[in-house]
Coordinates of C-alpha atoms in Angstrom, one line a residue:
M7 CA 0.1 0.1 0.1
P8 CA 2.7 2.6 0.8
E9 CA 4.1 2.2 -3.0
K10 CA 0.4 3.1 -4.1
I11 CA 0.0 6.1 -1.8
E12 CA 3.4 7.4 -3.2
E13 CA 2.1 6.9 -6.7
L14 CA -1.1 8.9 -5.8
V15 CA 0.7 11.6 -4.0
R16 CA 3.2 12.2 -7.0
K17 CA 0.3 12.4 -9.2
A18 CA -1.7 14.5 -7.4
V19 CA 1.5 17.0 -7.2
A20 CA 1.9 17.0 -10.8
D21 CA -1.8 17.6 -11.7
A22 CA -1.9 20.6 -9.0
Q23 CA 1.3 22.1 -10.6
E24 CA -0.3 21.6 -14.0
A25 CA -3.4 23.4 -12.8
G26 CA -1.7 26.3 -11.5
D27 CA -2.6 25.4 -7.8
L28 CA 1.1 24.6 -7.0
P29 CA 4.4 26.2 -8.1
S30 CA 6.9 23.9 -10.0
F31 CA 9.3 22.3 -7.7
E32 CA 11.1 19.1 -7.7
V33 CA 9.3 16.6 -5.4
G34 CA 12.0 14.4 -3.4
D35 CA 11.3 12.1 -0.5
L36 CA 7.8 12.2 0.7
G37 CA 8.5 11.3 4.2
L38 CA 5.8 8.5 4.0
E39 CA 5.4 6.9 7.3
R40 CA 3.2 5.4 10.1
P41 CA 1.6 7.9 12.3
A42 CA 2.0 6.7 16.1
D43 CA -1.4 7.6 16.7
A44 CA -4.1 5.4 14.5
D45 CA -6.3 8.2 14.9
N46 CA -4.1 10.1 12.4
G47 CA -4.4 7.5 9.9
D48 CA -2.9 4.6 8.5
W49 CA 0.1 6.4 6.7
T50 CA 1.0 10.3 6.4
T51 CA 3.3 12.0 4.4
T52 CA 5.4 15.1 5.5
L53 CA 6.1 16.3 1.7
A54 CA 4.1 19.6 2.2
L55 CA 6.4 20.5 5.1
R56 CA 9.4 19.4 3.2
S57 CA 8.3 21.5 0.1
A58 CA 7.3 24.7 1.8
R59 CA 10.8 26.7 1.1
L60 CA 10.8 25.3 -2.5
A61 CA 7.3 26.4 -3.3
H62 CA 7.3 29.5 -1.4
M63 CA 3.8 28.6 0.2
A64 CA 2.6 27.7 3.6
P65 CA 2.6 23.8 4.2
R66 CA -1.2 23.6 5.0
A67 CA -1.9 25.3 1.6
I68 CA 0.3 22.9 -0.2
A69 CA -1.3 19.7 1.8
Q70 CA -4.5 21.1 0.8
A71 CA -3.8 21.5 -2.9
I72 CA -2.3 17.8 -2.9
V73 CA -5.7 16.5 -1.3
N74 CA -7.8 18.4 -3.8
H75 CA -6.2 17.0 -6.7
M76 CA -5.8 13.3 -5.3
E77 CA -7.5 10.6 -7.2
K78 CA -10.1 8.2 -5.4
D79 CA -8.6 4.9 -4.8
P80 CA -10.7 1.7 -3.5
G81 CA -8.0 0.9 -1.3
I82 CA -8.3 4.7 0.8
S83 CA -11.2 5.6 2.6
K84 CA -10.1 9.2 3.6
V85 CA -7.6 11.7 2.8
E86 CA -7.3 14.8 5.0
V87 CA -5.0 17.7 6.1
A88 CA -4.0 17.6 9.6
G89 CA -1.8 19.7 12.0
P90 CA 0.8 22.1 10.2
G91 CA 0.7 20.2 6.9
F92 CA 0.4 16.5 7.2
V93 CA -1.5 14.8 4.6
N94 CA -3.2 11.8 6.5
F95 CA -4.5 8.4 4.7
Y96 CA -7.2 6.1 5.9
L97 CA -7.2 2.6 4.5
S98 CA -10.4 0.9 3.7
A99 CA -11.1 -2.2 5.8
A100 CA -10.3 -4.4 2.7
A101 CA -7.0 -2.7 2.2
N102 CA -6.3 -2.8 5.9
N103 CA -6.9 -6.4 6.0
E104 CA -5.3 -7.6 3.0
V105 CA -2.0 -7.9 5.1
F106 CA -3.3 -11.0 6.6
R107 CA -3.3 -12.5 3.2
T108 CA 0.1 -11.4 2.3
V109 CA 1.6 -12.6 5.5
R110 CA -0.1 -16.2 4.6
E111 CA 1.3 -15.9 0.9
Q112 CA 4.8 -14.8 1.6
G113 CA 5.3 -16.9 4.6
H114 CA 9.0 -16.3 5.8
D115 CA 9.8 -14.2 3.3
F116 CA 7.3 -11.4 4.8
G117 CA 9.0 -8.3 5.6
R118 CA 12.1 -9.4 3.5
S119 CA 13.9 -6.5 1.8
N120 CA 16.9 -5.4 0.0
I121 CA 18.1 -2.2 1.7
G122 CA 21.4 -4.1 2.5
A123 CA 21.7 -4.4 -1.4
G124 CA 23.8 -7.6 -0.8
E125 CA 26.7 -5.6 0.6
K126 CA 29.0 -8.2 2.3
V127 CA 29.2 -7.1 6.1
Q128 CA 31.1 -8.7 8.8
V129 CA 29.8 -8.6 12.3
E130 CA 32.5 -9.6 14.8
F131 CA 31.3 -10.1 18.6
V132 CA 31.7 -12.0 21.8
S133 CA 35.7 -12.7 21.0
A134 CA 36.4 -13.4 24.5
N135 CA 39.9 -14.4 25.7
P136 CA 40.1 -18.5 25.7
V137 CA 41.2 -18.5 29.2
G138 CA 38.0 -19.1 30.9
P139 CA 34.3 -19.9 30.4
L140 CA 32.0 -17.3 28.9
H141 CA 29.9 -15.0 31.3
I142 CA 26.9 -13.3 31.0
G143 CA 28.5 -10.2 29.7
H144 CA 29.7 -12.2 26.7
G145 CA 26.0 -13.7 26.6
R146 CA 24.5 -10.3 26.0
W147 CA 27.1 -9.9 22.9
A148 CA 26.2 -13.1 21.7
A149 CA 22.6 -12.6 21.8
L150 CA 23.0 -9.1 20.4
G151 CA 25.4 -9.9 17.6
D152 CA 23.4 -13.1 16.6
S153 CA 19.9 -11.4 16.5
L154 CA 21.4 -8.3 14.7
C155 CA 22.9 -10.7 12.0
R156 CA 19.7 -12.6 11.7
V157 CA 17.7 -9.5 11.0
M158 CA 20.1 -8.0 8.7
E159 CA 20.2 -10.9 6.7
H160 CA 16.4 -10.8 6.0
A161 CA 17.0 -7.0 5.1
G162 CA 19.2 -7.9 2.2
Y163 CA 22.8 -7.9 3.5
N164 CA 25.2 -10.6 3.2
V165 CA 26.2 -11.1 6.6
E166 CA 29.6 -13.2 7.9
R167 CA 29.6 -13.9 11.6
E168 CA 33.2 -13.7 13.1
Y169 CA 34.9 -14.8 16.4
Y170 CA 38.3 -13.2 17.1
I171 CA 40.3 -15.8 19.2
N172 CA 42.6 -13.5 21.5
D173 CA 45.2 -16.7 21.6
H174 CA 48.2 -14.3 21.4
G175 CA 49.8 -12.3 24.3
S176 CA 50.7 -12.3 27.9
Q177 CA 47.3 -13.5 29.1
M178 CA 47.9 -17.1 27.3
D179 CA 51.1 -17.8 29.8
V180 CA 49.0 -16.4 32.9
F181 CA 46.6 -18.9 31.9
G182 CA 49.2 -21.7 31.4
N183 CA 50.9 -20.7 34.7
S184 CA 47.6 -20.8 36.5
V185 CA 46.7 -24.3 35.4
A186 CA 50.3 -25.6 36.0
E187 CA 50.2 -24.2 39.8
R188 CA 46.9 -25.9 40.5
Y189 CA 48.2 -29.2 38.8
L190 CA 51.2 -29.1 41.3
Q191 CA 48.7 -28.4 44.1
L192 CA 46.6 -31.4 43.3
A193 CA 49.6 -33.6 43.0
Q194 CA 50.7 -32.4 46.5
V195 CA 47.5 -32.9 48.1
V196 CA 47.2 -36.5 46.7
S197 CA 50.8 -37.2 47.8
E198 CA 50.7 -35.6 51.3
R199 CA 47.3 -37.0 52.3
G200 CA 47.2 -40.0 50.6
C201 CA 43.6 -39.3 49.1
S202 CA 42.0 -39.7 45.8
L203 CA 42.0 -37.1 43.1
D204 CA 38.4 -36.5 43.6
E205 CA 39.2 -35.6 47.4
A206 CA 42.1 -33.4 46.3
V207 CA 40.2 -31.5 44.2
R208 CA 37.6 -30.9 46.8
V209 CA 40.0 -29.8 49.2
L210 CA 41.3 -27.0 46.6
L211 CA 37.7 -26.0 46.0
D212 CA 37.0 -25.7 49.8
D213 CA 40.0 -23.8 50.2
R214 CA 39.3 -21.2 47.5
K215 CA 35.5 -21.0 48.6
A216 CA 36.9 -19.8 52.1
F217 CA 39.1 -17.6 50.6
V218 CA 36.5 -15.8 48.5
K219 CA 34.1 -15.4 51.3
D220 CA 36.0 -12.7 52.8
E221 CA 34.7 -10.1 50.7
E222 CA 37.1 -7.6 52.0
D223 CA 40.2 -9.6 51.2
A224 CA 41.4 -9.2 54.7
H225 CA 42.0 -12.9 55.2
P226 CA 42.0 -13.1 59.0
E227 CA 42.6 -16.8 58.5
F228 CA 44.9 -19.1 56.9
H229 CA 44.0 -20.2 53.3
P230 CA 47.0 -22.5 52.2
Y231 CA 46.2 -23.2 48.8
M232 CA 45.0 -19.9 47.6
D233 CA 47.4 -18.1 49.4
A234 CA 50.2 -20.1 47.9
F235 CA 48.7 -19.8 44.7
N236 CA 48.6 -16.1 44.7
K237 CA 52.1 -15.8 46.2
N238 CA 53.8 -18.3 43.7
L239 CA 52.2 -16.5 40.7
G240 CA 52.5 -12.9 42.2
G241 CA 48.8 -12.5 41.9
N242 CA 48.9 -12.6 38.2
A243 CA 46.7 -15.5 37.8
Y244 CA 43.4 -16.8 36.8
G245 CA 41.7 -17.9 40.1
G246 CA 38.3 -19.6 39.0
D247 CA 37.0 -23.1 39.9
Y248 CA 37.5 -24.0 36.3
I249 CA 41.1 -23.7 36.5
I250 CA 41.0 -26.5 39.2
D251 CA 39.0 -28.4 36.7
V252 CA 41.3 -28.1 33.7
A253 CA 44.3 -29.1 36.1
R254 CA 42.3 -32.1 37.3
H255 CA 42.1 -33.0 33.5
F256 CA 45.6 -33.2 33.2
M257 CA 46.1 -35.1 36.2
E258 CA 43.5 -37.7 34.9
T259 CA 45.3 -38.0 31.6
D260 CA 49.0 -37.4 32.4
G261 CA 49.3 -38.5 35.9
T262 CA 52.1 -37.0 37.6
R263 CA 54.6 -36.7 34.6
W264 CA 54.6 -33.1 34.9
V265 CA 55.5 -32.4 38.5
D266 CA 59.2 -32.8 37.9
A267 CA 59.1 -31.1 34.4
D268 CA 60.8 -28.2 33.4
P269 CA 58.7 -25.3 34.6
E270 CA 58.7 -23.4 31.1
E271 CA 57.8 -26.4 29.4
R272 CA 55.1 -27.6 31.8
M273 CA 53.5 -23.9 31.5
L274 CA 53.7 -24.6 27.5
E275 CA 52.1 -27.7 27.7
F276 CA 49.3 -26.8 29.8
R277 CA 48.8 -23.5 28.1
E278 CA 48.2 -25.0 24.6
R279 CA 46.0 -28.0 25.7
G280 CA 44.4 -26.1 28.2
Y281 CA 43.6 -23.4 25.6
K282 CA 42.0 -25.9 23.4
L283 CA 39.8 -27.2 26.0
M284 CA 38.4 -23.6 26.8
L285 CA 37.9 -22.9 23.4
E286 CA 36.1 -26.3 23.0
S287 CA 33.9 -25.0 26.0
I288 CA 33.1 -21.8 24.6
K289 CA 31.9 -22.9 21.1
S290 CA 29.8 -25.7 23.1
T291 CA 28.4 -22.7 25.1
L292 CA 27.6 -20.5 22.1
D293 CA 26.1 -23.5 20.3
E294 CA 23.7 -24.1 23.1
S295 CA 22.9 -20.4 22.9
R296 CA 22.0 -20.8 19.2
C297 CA 24.8 -18.5 18.2
H298 CA 26.8 -20.0 15.5
F299 CA 30.0 -18.2 13.7
D300 CA 31.3 -18.5 10.3
V301 CA 34.8 -17.7 10.8
W302 CA 36.9 -18.3 14.1
F303 CA 39.9 -16.0 13.5
S304 CA 43.1 -16.7 15.7
E305 CA 45.2 -13.8 16.7
R306 CA 48.2 -16.0 16.4
S307 CA 47.9 -16.5 12.8
L308 CA 48.6 -12.6 12.2
Y309 CA 52.0 -13.6 13.6
E310 CA 52.8 -16.4 11.6
K311 CA 55.5 -15.9 8.8
G312 CA 54.7 -16.6 5.2
E313 CA 57.0 -17.9 2.5
D314 CA 58.4 -14.4 2.2
G315 CA 59.4 -14.3 5.7
T316 CA 56.8 -11.8 6.8
S317 CA 53.6 -12.0 8.7
A318 CA 50.2 -10.1 8.3
V319 CA 51.5 -7.8 11.2
D320 CA 54.7 -7.1 9.4
R321 CA 52.7 -6.5 6.3
A322 CA 50.4 -4.1 7.9
L323 CA 52.8 -2.1 9.4
A324 CA 54.8 -1.7 6.2
R325 CA 51.5 -0.7 4.5
L326 CA 51.3 2.3 7.2
D327 CA 54.9 3.0 6.7
E328 CA 54.3 3.3 2.9
M329 CA 51.4 5.6 3.7
G330 CA 53.7 8.0 5.9
Y331 CA 52.0 7.0 9.4
L332 CA 54.9 5.4 10.9
Y333 CA 58.0 6.7 12.8
R334 CA 60.5 5.8 15.7
D335 CA 61.1 7.6 18.9
E336 CA 64.4 8.0 20.1
D337 CA 64.1 5.0 22.3
G338 CA 63.3 2.8 19.0
A339 CA 59.8 2.1 20.0
L340 CA 57.5 2.2 16.7
W341 CA 54.5 4.8 16.7
F342 CA 51.5 5.1 14.6
R343 CA 50.9 8.9 13.7
S344 CA 47.1 8.5 14.5
T345 CA 46.8 12.3 15.4
A346 CA 46.9 13.1 11.9
L347 CA 43.6 11.2 11.5
G348 CA 41.9 12.7 14.5
D349 CA 43.3 10.8 17.3
D350 CA 44.1 12.8 20.6
K351 CA 47.7 11.3 20.6
D352 CA 49.9 8.7 18.6
R353 CA 49.8 5.2 19.5
V354 CA 52.8 2.7 19.9
L355 CA 52.8 -0.4 18.0
I356 CA 56.1 -2.0 18.8
K357 CA 57.6 -1.2 22.2
T358 CA 61.2 -0.4 23.0
N359 CA 61.8 -3.9 23.9
G360 CA 60.6 -5.1 20.5
E361 CA 57.2 -6.5 22.1
Y362 CA 54.1 -5.9 20.0
T363 CA 51.6 -4.2 21.4
Y364 CA 47.7 -5.4 21.2
F365 CA 46.9 -2.4 18.9
A366 CA 49.3 -3.8 16.4
S367 CA 47.1 -6.9 16.2
D368 CA 44.1 -4.9 15.6
V369 CA 45.7 -2.9 12.8
A370 CA 46.7 -6.3 10.8
Y371 CA 43.4 -8.1 11.7
H372 CA 41.2 -5.2 10.6
W373 CA 43.3 -4.9 7.3
N374 CA 42.7 -8.6 6.9
K375 CA 38.9 -8.0 7.5
F376 CA 38.5 -5.4 4.8
Q377 CA 40.4 -7.7 2.3
R378 CA 37.3 -10.1 2.7
V379 CA 34.2 -7.7 3.4
D380 CA 33.0 -4.4 2.5
H381 CA 32.0 -3.1 5.8
V382 CA 32.7 -4.2 9.4
I383 CA 30.8 -4.0 12.5
D384 CA 32.5 -4.7 15.7
I385 CA 30.6 -5.2 19.1
W386 CA 32.7 -4.0 22.1
G387 CA 32.1 -3.5 25.6
A388 CA 31.5 0.2 26.8
D389 CA 35.0 0.1 28.5
H390 CA 36.7 0.0 24.9
H391 CA 35.1 3.6 24.0
G392 CA 38.6 5.3 24.1
Y393 CA 39.9 2.5 21.8
I394 CA 37.5 3.3 18.8
Q395 CA 39.2 6.5 17.4
R396 CA 42.7 4.6 17.2
V397 CA 41.4 1.5 15.4
D398 CA 39.2 3.8 12.9
S399 CA 42.1 5.9 12.3
A400 CA 44.2 2.7 11.6
C401 CA 41.4 1.8 9.0
T402 CA 41.3 5.3 7.4
A403 CA 45.1 5.0 7.0
L404 CA 44.9 1.5 5.5
G405 CA 42.6 2.9 2.8
Y406 CA 39.0 2.1 4.3
P407 CA 37.8 5.3 5.6
G408 CA 34.1 5.0 7.0
K409 CA 33.9 1.3 6.7
L410 CA 34.6 0.7 10.3
E411 CA 31.4 0.7 12.7
V412 CA 31.6 -0.2 16.5
L413 CA 28.7 -0.7 18.5
L414 CA 29.2 -0.3 22.2
G415 CA 27.2 -2.2 25.0
Q416 CA 26.8 -1.7 28.7
L417 CA 27.1 -4.3 31.2
V418 CA 24.6 -6.8 32.5
N419 CA 23.5 -6.5 36.3
L420 CA 23.0 -10.0 37.7
L421 CA 20.3 -10.2 40.4
R422 CA 18.6 -12.8 42.2
D423 CA 15.2 -11.6 43.6
G424 CA 16.5 -7.9 43.5
V425 CA 19.6 -8.7 45.4
P426 CA 22.9 -8.3 43.3
V427 CA 24.8 -11.3 42.7
R428 CA 28.5 -10.4 43.7
M429 CA 30.8 -11.3 40.8
S430 CA 34.8 -10.5 40.4
K431 CA 36.8 -11.5 37.4
R432 CA 39.8 -11.4 39.8
K433 CA 38.5 -13.6 42.2
G434 CA 37.2 -15.9 39.5
T435 CA 33.5 -15.5 41.1
M436 CA 31.9 -14.7 37.8
I437 CA 29.0 -16.8 37.2
P438 CA 29.4 -18.9 33.8
F439 CA 27.0 -18.2 31.0
K440 CA 26.2 -21.8 30.2
E441 CA 25.2 -22.2 34.1
L442 CA 22.9 -19.3 33.9
M443 CA 21.3 -20.8 30.6
D444 CA 21.1 -24.1 32.2
E445 CA 19.0 -22.5 35.0
V446 CA 17.0 -19.9 33.3
G447 CA 16.6 -21.7 29.8
V448 CA 18.1 -20.3 26.7
D449 CA 14.7 -18.7 25.3
A450 CA 14.2 -16.5 28.3
T451 CA 18.1 -15.7 28.6
R452 CA 18.5 -14.6 24.9
Y453 CA 15.0 -12.7 24.8
T454 CA 16.0 -10.8 27.9
L455 CA 19.6 -10.2 26.9
I456 CA 18.3 -8.1 23.9
S457 CA 15.2 -6.6 25.3
K458 CA 17.2 -3.3 25.8
S459 CA 19.3 -1.1 23.5
S460 CA 22.8 -2.0 23.7
N461 CA 23.8 1.3 25.2
Q462 CA 21.5 0.6 28.2
M463 CA 22.5 -1.6 31.2
I464 CA 20.2 -4.6 31.5
D465 CA 19.1 -5.7 35.2
F466 CA 18.9 -9.5 34.6
D467 CA 16.9 -11.0 37.8
I468 CA 17.2 -14.7 37.4
E469 CA 14.2 -15.2 39.6
K470 CA 11.9 -12.8 37.4
V471 CA 13.4 -14.2 34.2
K472 CA 12.4 -17.8 35.3
K473 CA 8.7 -17.0 36.0
Q474 CA 6.2 -18.7 33.6
D475 CA 3.3 -16.2 33.8
N476 CA 2.3 -12.9 32.1
T477 CA 4.6 -10.9 34.0
N478 CA 7.5 -12.5 32.2
P479 CA 7.6 -10.7 28.6
V480 CA 9.1 -13.7 26.8
Y481 CA 6.5 -16.2 28.4
Y482 CA 3.8 -13.7 27.3
V483 CA 4.9 -13.8 23.8
Q484 CA 5.6 -17.5 23.7
Y485 CA 2.0 -18.1 25.3
A486 CA 0.3 -15.9 22.3
H487 CA 1.9 -18.2 19.9
A488 CA 1.0 -21.5 21.6
R489 CA -2.4 -20.1 22.0
I490 CA -2.9 -19.5 18.3
C491 CA -1.5 -22.9 17.7
S492 CA -4.2 -24.4 19.7
I493 CA -6.9 -22.4 18.0
L494 CA -5.7 -23.5 14.6
R495 CA -5.4 -27.1 15.7
K496 CA -9.1 -27.0 16.9
G497 CA -9.9 -25.2 13.8
A498 CA -8.3 -28.2 11.7
G499 CA -9.7 -30.8 13.8
V500 CA -6.1 -32.3 14.7
T501 CA -4.5 -33.2 17.9
A502 CA -1.3 -31.7 19.0
E503 CA 0.6 -35.1 18.0
E504 CA -0.9 -34.9 14.7
A505 CA 0.0 -31.2 14.3
E506 CA 3.7 -31.9 15.3
K507 CA 3.7 -34.2 12.3
L508 CA 1.9 -32.1 9.7
G509 CA 3.7 -28.8 10.6
M510 CA 1.6 -25.6 11.6
D511 CA 1.7 -24.4 8.1
E512 CA -0.5 -27.3 6.9
V513 CA -2.6 -27.2 10.0
A514 CA -3.4 -23.7 9.1
R515 CA -4.2 -24.7 5.7
R516 CA -6.7 -27.2 6.7
A517 CA -8.4 -24.9 9.2
V518 CA -8.7 -21.7 7.1
G519 CA -9.3 -23.3 3.6
E520 CA -8.4 -21.9 0.2
E521 CA -11.1 -19.1 0.1
Y522 CA -11.7 -16.5 2.6
D523 CA -13.3 -13.0 2.8
L524 CA -11.3 -10.5 4.6
S525 CA -13.8 -7.9 4.0
L526 CA -16.0 -9.6 7.0
L527 CA -13.4 -8.2 9.6
T528 CA -14.6 -5.1 10.8
D529 CA -13.9 -5.1 14.5
P530 CA -11.5 -2.5 15.7
T531 CA -9.4 -5.0 17.5
E532 CA -9.1 -6.9 13.8
A533 CA -8.0 -3.6 12.2
T534 CA -5.6 -2.9 15.2
L535 CA -4.0 -6.3 14.3
A536 CA -3.9 -5.8 10.9
R537 CA -1.9 -2.3 11.3
K538 CA 0.7 -4.1 13.8
L539 CA 1.3 -6.8 11.1
S540 CA 1.7 -4.3 8.5
E541 CA 4.2 -2.5 10.7
F542 CA 6.7 -5.6 10.6
P543 CA 8.5 -4.6 7.1
A544 CA 9.4 -1.2 8.3
L545 CA 10.3 -2.8 11.6
V546 CA 12.9 -5.3 9.9
E547 CA 14.3 -2.4 7.9
G548 CA 14.8 -0.2 11.1
C549 CA 16.2 -2.9 13.1
A550 CA 19.0 -3.6 10.5
R551 CA 19.6 -0.2 9.2
D552 CA 19.7 1.2 13.0
R553 CA 21.4 -1.9 14.3
A554 CA 18.6 -2.2 16.9
P555 CA 17.4 -5.7 17.2
F556 CA 16.1 -4.9 20.7
R557 CA 13.1 -3.3 18.9
L558 CA 12.1 -6.9 18.1
T559 CA 11.1 -7.6 21.5
H560 CA 9.0 -4.5 21.9
Y561 CA 7.3 -5.3 18.8
A562 CA 6.7 -8.9 19.7
E563 CA 4.9 -7.9 23.1
E564 CA 2.9 -5.2 21.4
L565 CA 1.7 -7.7 18.7
A566 CA 1.1 -10.6 21.5
G567 CA -1.2 -8.0 23.3
D568 CA -2.8 -7.1 20.3
F569 CA -3.8 -10.7 19.6
H570 CA -4.8 -11.0 23.0
S571 CA -7.0 -8.2 22.7
F572 CA -8.5 -9.4 19.5
Y573 CA -9.3 -12.9 20.9
T574 CA -11.0 -11.6 23.8
V575 CA -13.3 -9.6 21.8
C576 CA -13.8 -11.7 18.7
Q577 CA -15.0 -15.2 18.7
V578 CA -13.0 -17.2 16.1
L579 CA -14.5 -20.6 16.5
P580 CA -18.2 -21.9 17.3
S581 CA -18.5 -23.3 20.7
K582 CA -21.5 -24.6 22.5
G583 CA -24.1 -22.3 22.7
R584 CA -22.1 -19.6 20.9
P585 CA -22.5 -20.2 17.1
V586 CA -20.4 -18.0 14.6
D587 CA -20.8 -17.5 10.8
E588 CA -18.6 -19.9 9.1
G589 CA -17.6 -17.1 6.7
L590 CA -16.3 -14.8 9.5
S591 CA -14.8 -17.6 11.3
K592 CA -12.7 -18.4 8.2
A593 CA -11.5 -15.0 7.9
R594 CA -10.8 -14.9 11.6
L595 CA -8.6 -17.9 11.4
A596 CA -6.8 -16.4 8.4
A597 CA -6.0 -13.5 10.8
V598 CA -4.8 -15.8 13.6
D599 CA -2.5 -17.7 11.3
A600 CA -1.0 -14.5 9.9
T601 CA -0.3 -13.3 13.4
R602 CA 1.3 -16.8 14.3
R603 CA 3.5 -16.4 11.2
V604 CA 5.0 -13.0 12.1
L605 CA 5.3 -13.9 15.9
A606 CA 7.3 -16.9 15.0
L607 CA 9.3 -14.9 12.6
T608 CA 10.0 -12.1 15.1
L609 CA 11.1 -15.0 17.6
E610 CA 13.3 -16.4 15.2
F611 CA 15.2 -13.1 14.9
C612 CA 15.5 -13.2 18.7
G613 CA 16.8 -16.7 18.8
V614 CA 13.8 -17.8 20.7
H615 CA 11.7 -20.8 20.0
A616 CA 7.9 -20.2 19.0
P617 CA 6.1 -23.2 20.9
Q618 CA 3.2 -24.8 19.6
S619 CA 2.0 -25.6 23.2
M620 CA 2.8 -24.5 26.7

């Protein structure tokens, strides 16, 4: 319908200009949009307001001239001028209801567009260090990134999902040393106490639990193993329970063969094997959260020497040097002249001691990205805000100005019944994302984690998110879908088991039939439902264009609410003592089925299941 309205408006302007009621001016964007208030029509154009300067006329006068020359159309019941110069269009019931048929005919393709025009976009997200399990913050980026990719694909982008594995740098050695120290402690406990490995693990866990319990870190009591762990590693360690689990794995597989080994050799062995274990754990957790990546990119690969003896980092820095952006200071450190591109200070790439900085990896990594895709979207935590300008400057220097886009996200406040759950990365008391999903459920977790804009903090109350009643938004939306499926099953005369085998599309086809008259739908709740469904294509475009998948959850809740209101007022199927006209019942079943399809599609973009029964 918007295409038809645009055609009518442009013709009305041309006719008004030909008749002398409007001066000659170029008609640009009509500003055609959905009014927030249905009382202001189904569509409105701000063309008169946009053209006032060009036409040298008052906006209302321009709007009235457009309306005076508007041709009648059966799909439009009324056109009127409103406010300072809006032209509002009210659709006929038949035209408004036609969206029900459109949704059913287009199915999964409803709302699909080509605003992305096939542009190859890489979205890089999560990218946690492979030295520990994912926590809820990583889970938010997983939900946000994956839902963004899903909706962008529906909007015509060619999307590549990428995970950057930070497997190069000092944190890897810290991880290896942490595992090695715990391994030695397990061997010590088994030897000194003559106990089993299970008992030795329990001893270390109890010791760590007692250590963590002291929130102020005063340590009035002696914690032999945690104290020794921190002392031997100088406090530069990963202290979570999972480190003990990894050490246990090596004790089970290798016994005590590494107890008397060279410390460096032991660290390297545990670092490499432990890293692979953690990476597999991360992949497993992301799979469970329904978040899948096309590319797993290792930072280490950037430092591997090719046949010409150079690495990707070497080649990227050589490129910057060719462009005149590198210089060395008097101590021999290599710097990127990022101030020439808007940064507040220059950035070091290679330290005086010859060590490459993390920024050097990022320069090479982003250069690699742009040799594969047209546009890059990085999703980072809000604490990386100060890092954006230097990376963007590097991308510009490498020849890709305006091609990097960074989305910053705020943290998640984890609560239980309103009480904050204390978490500390230093103490190793972070709640693993997998444990959270296991307790709350993947659907409720994913839905909650994308329910707000990425620049807003999320209060994730575990007990509230677990509730299975209408106070829980994800339950409310899923219940609406399940309720619809129940109605369609009754309309088709099939059981839930039969529907599972047939599929809901076939169930709906049997319930509705091939022919139905949508002009019979005249109740205001039916019009509201149709209007909400017709907003879906614009929703998809807006979510993709503005990188705002959180709008999906808002829309899902509004659509579920409109459906519940409709079902309260409009009888869909006949019941004992309450007959309903067969034609009207078929039309309402078609509306119900269309609502099901859009609800399911919206939940799919959220990474959430659309259940057939609850």
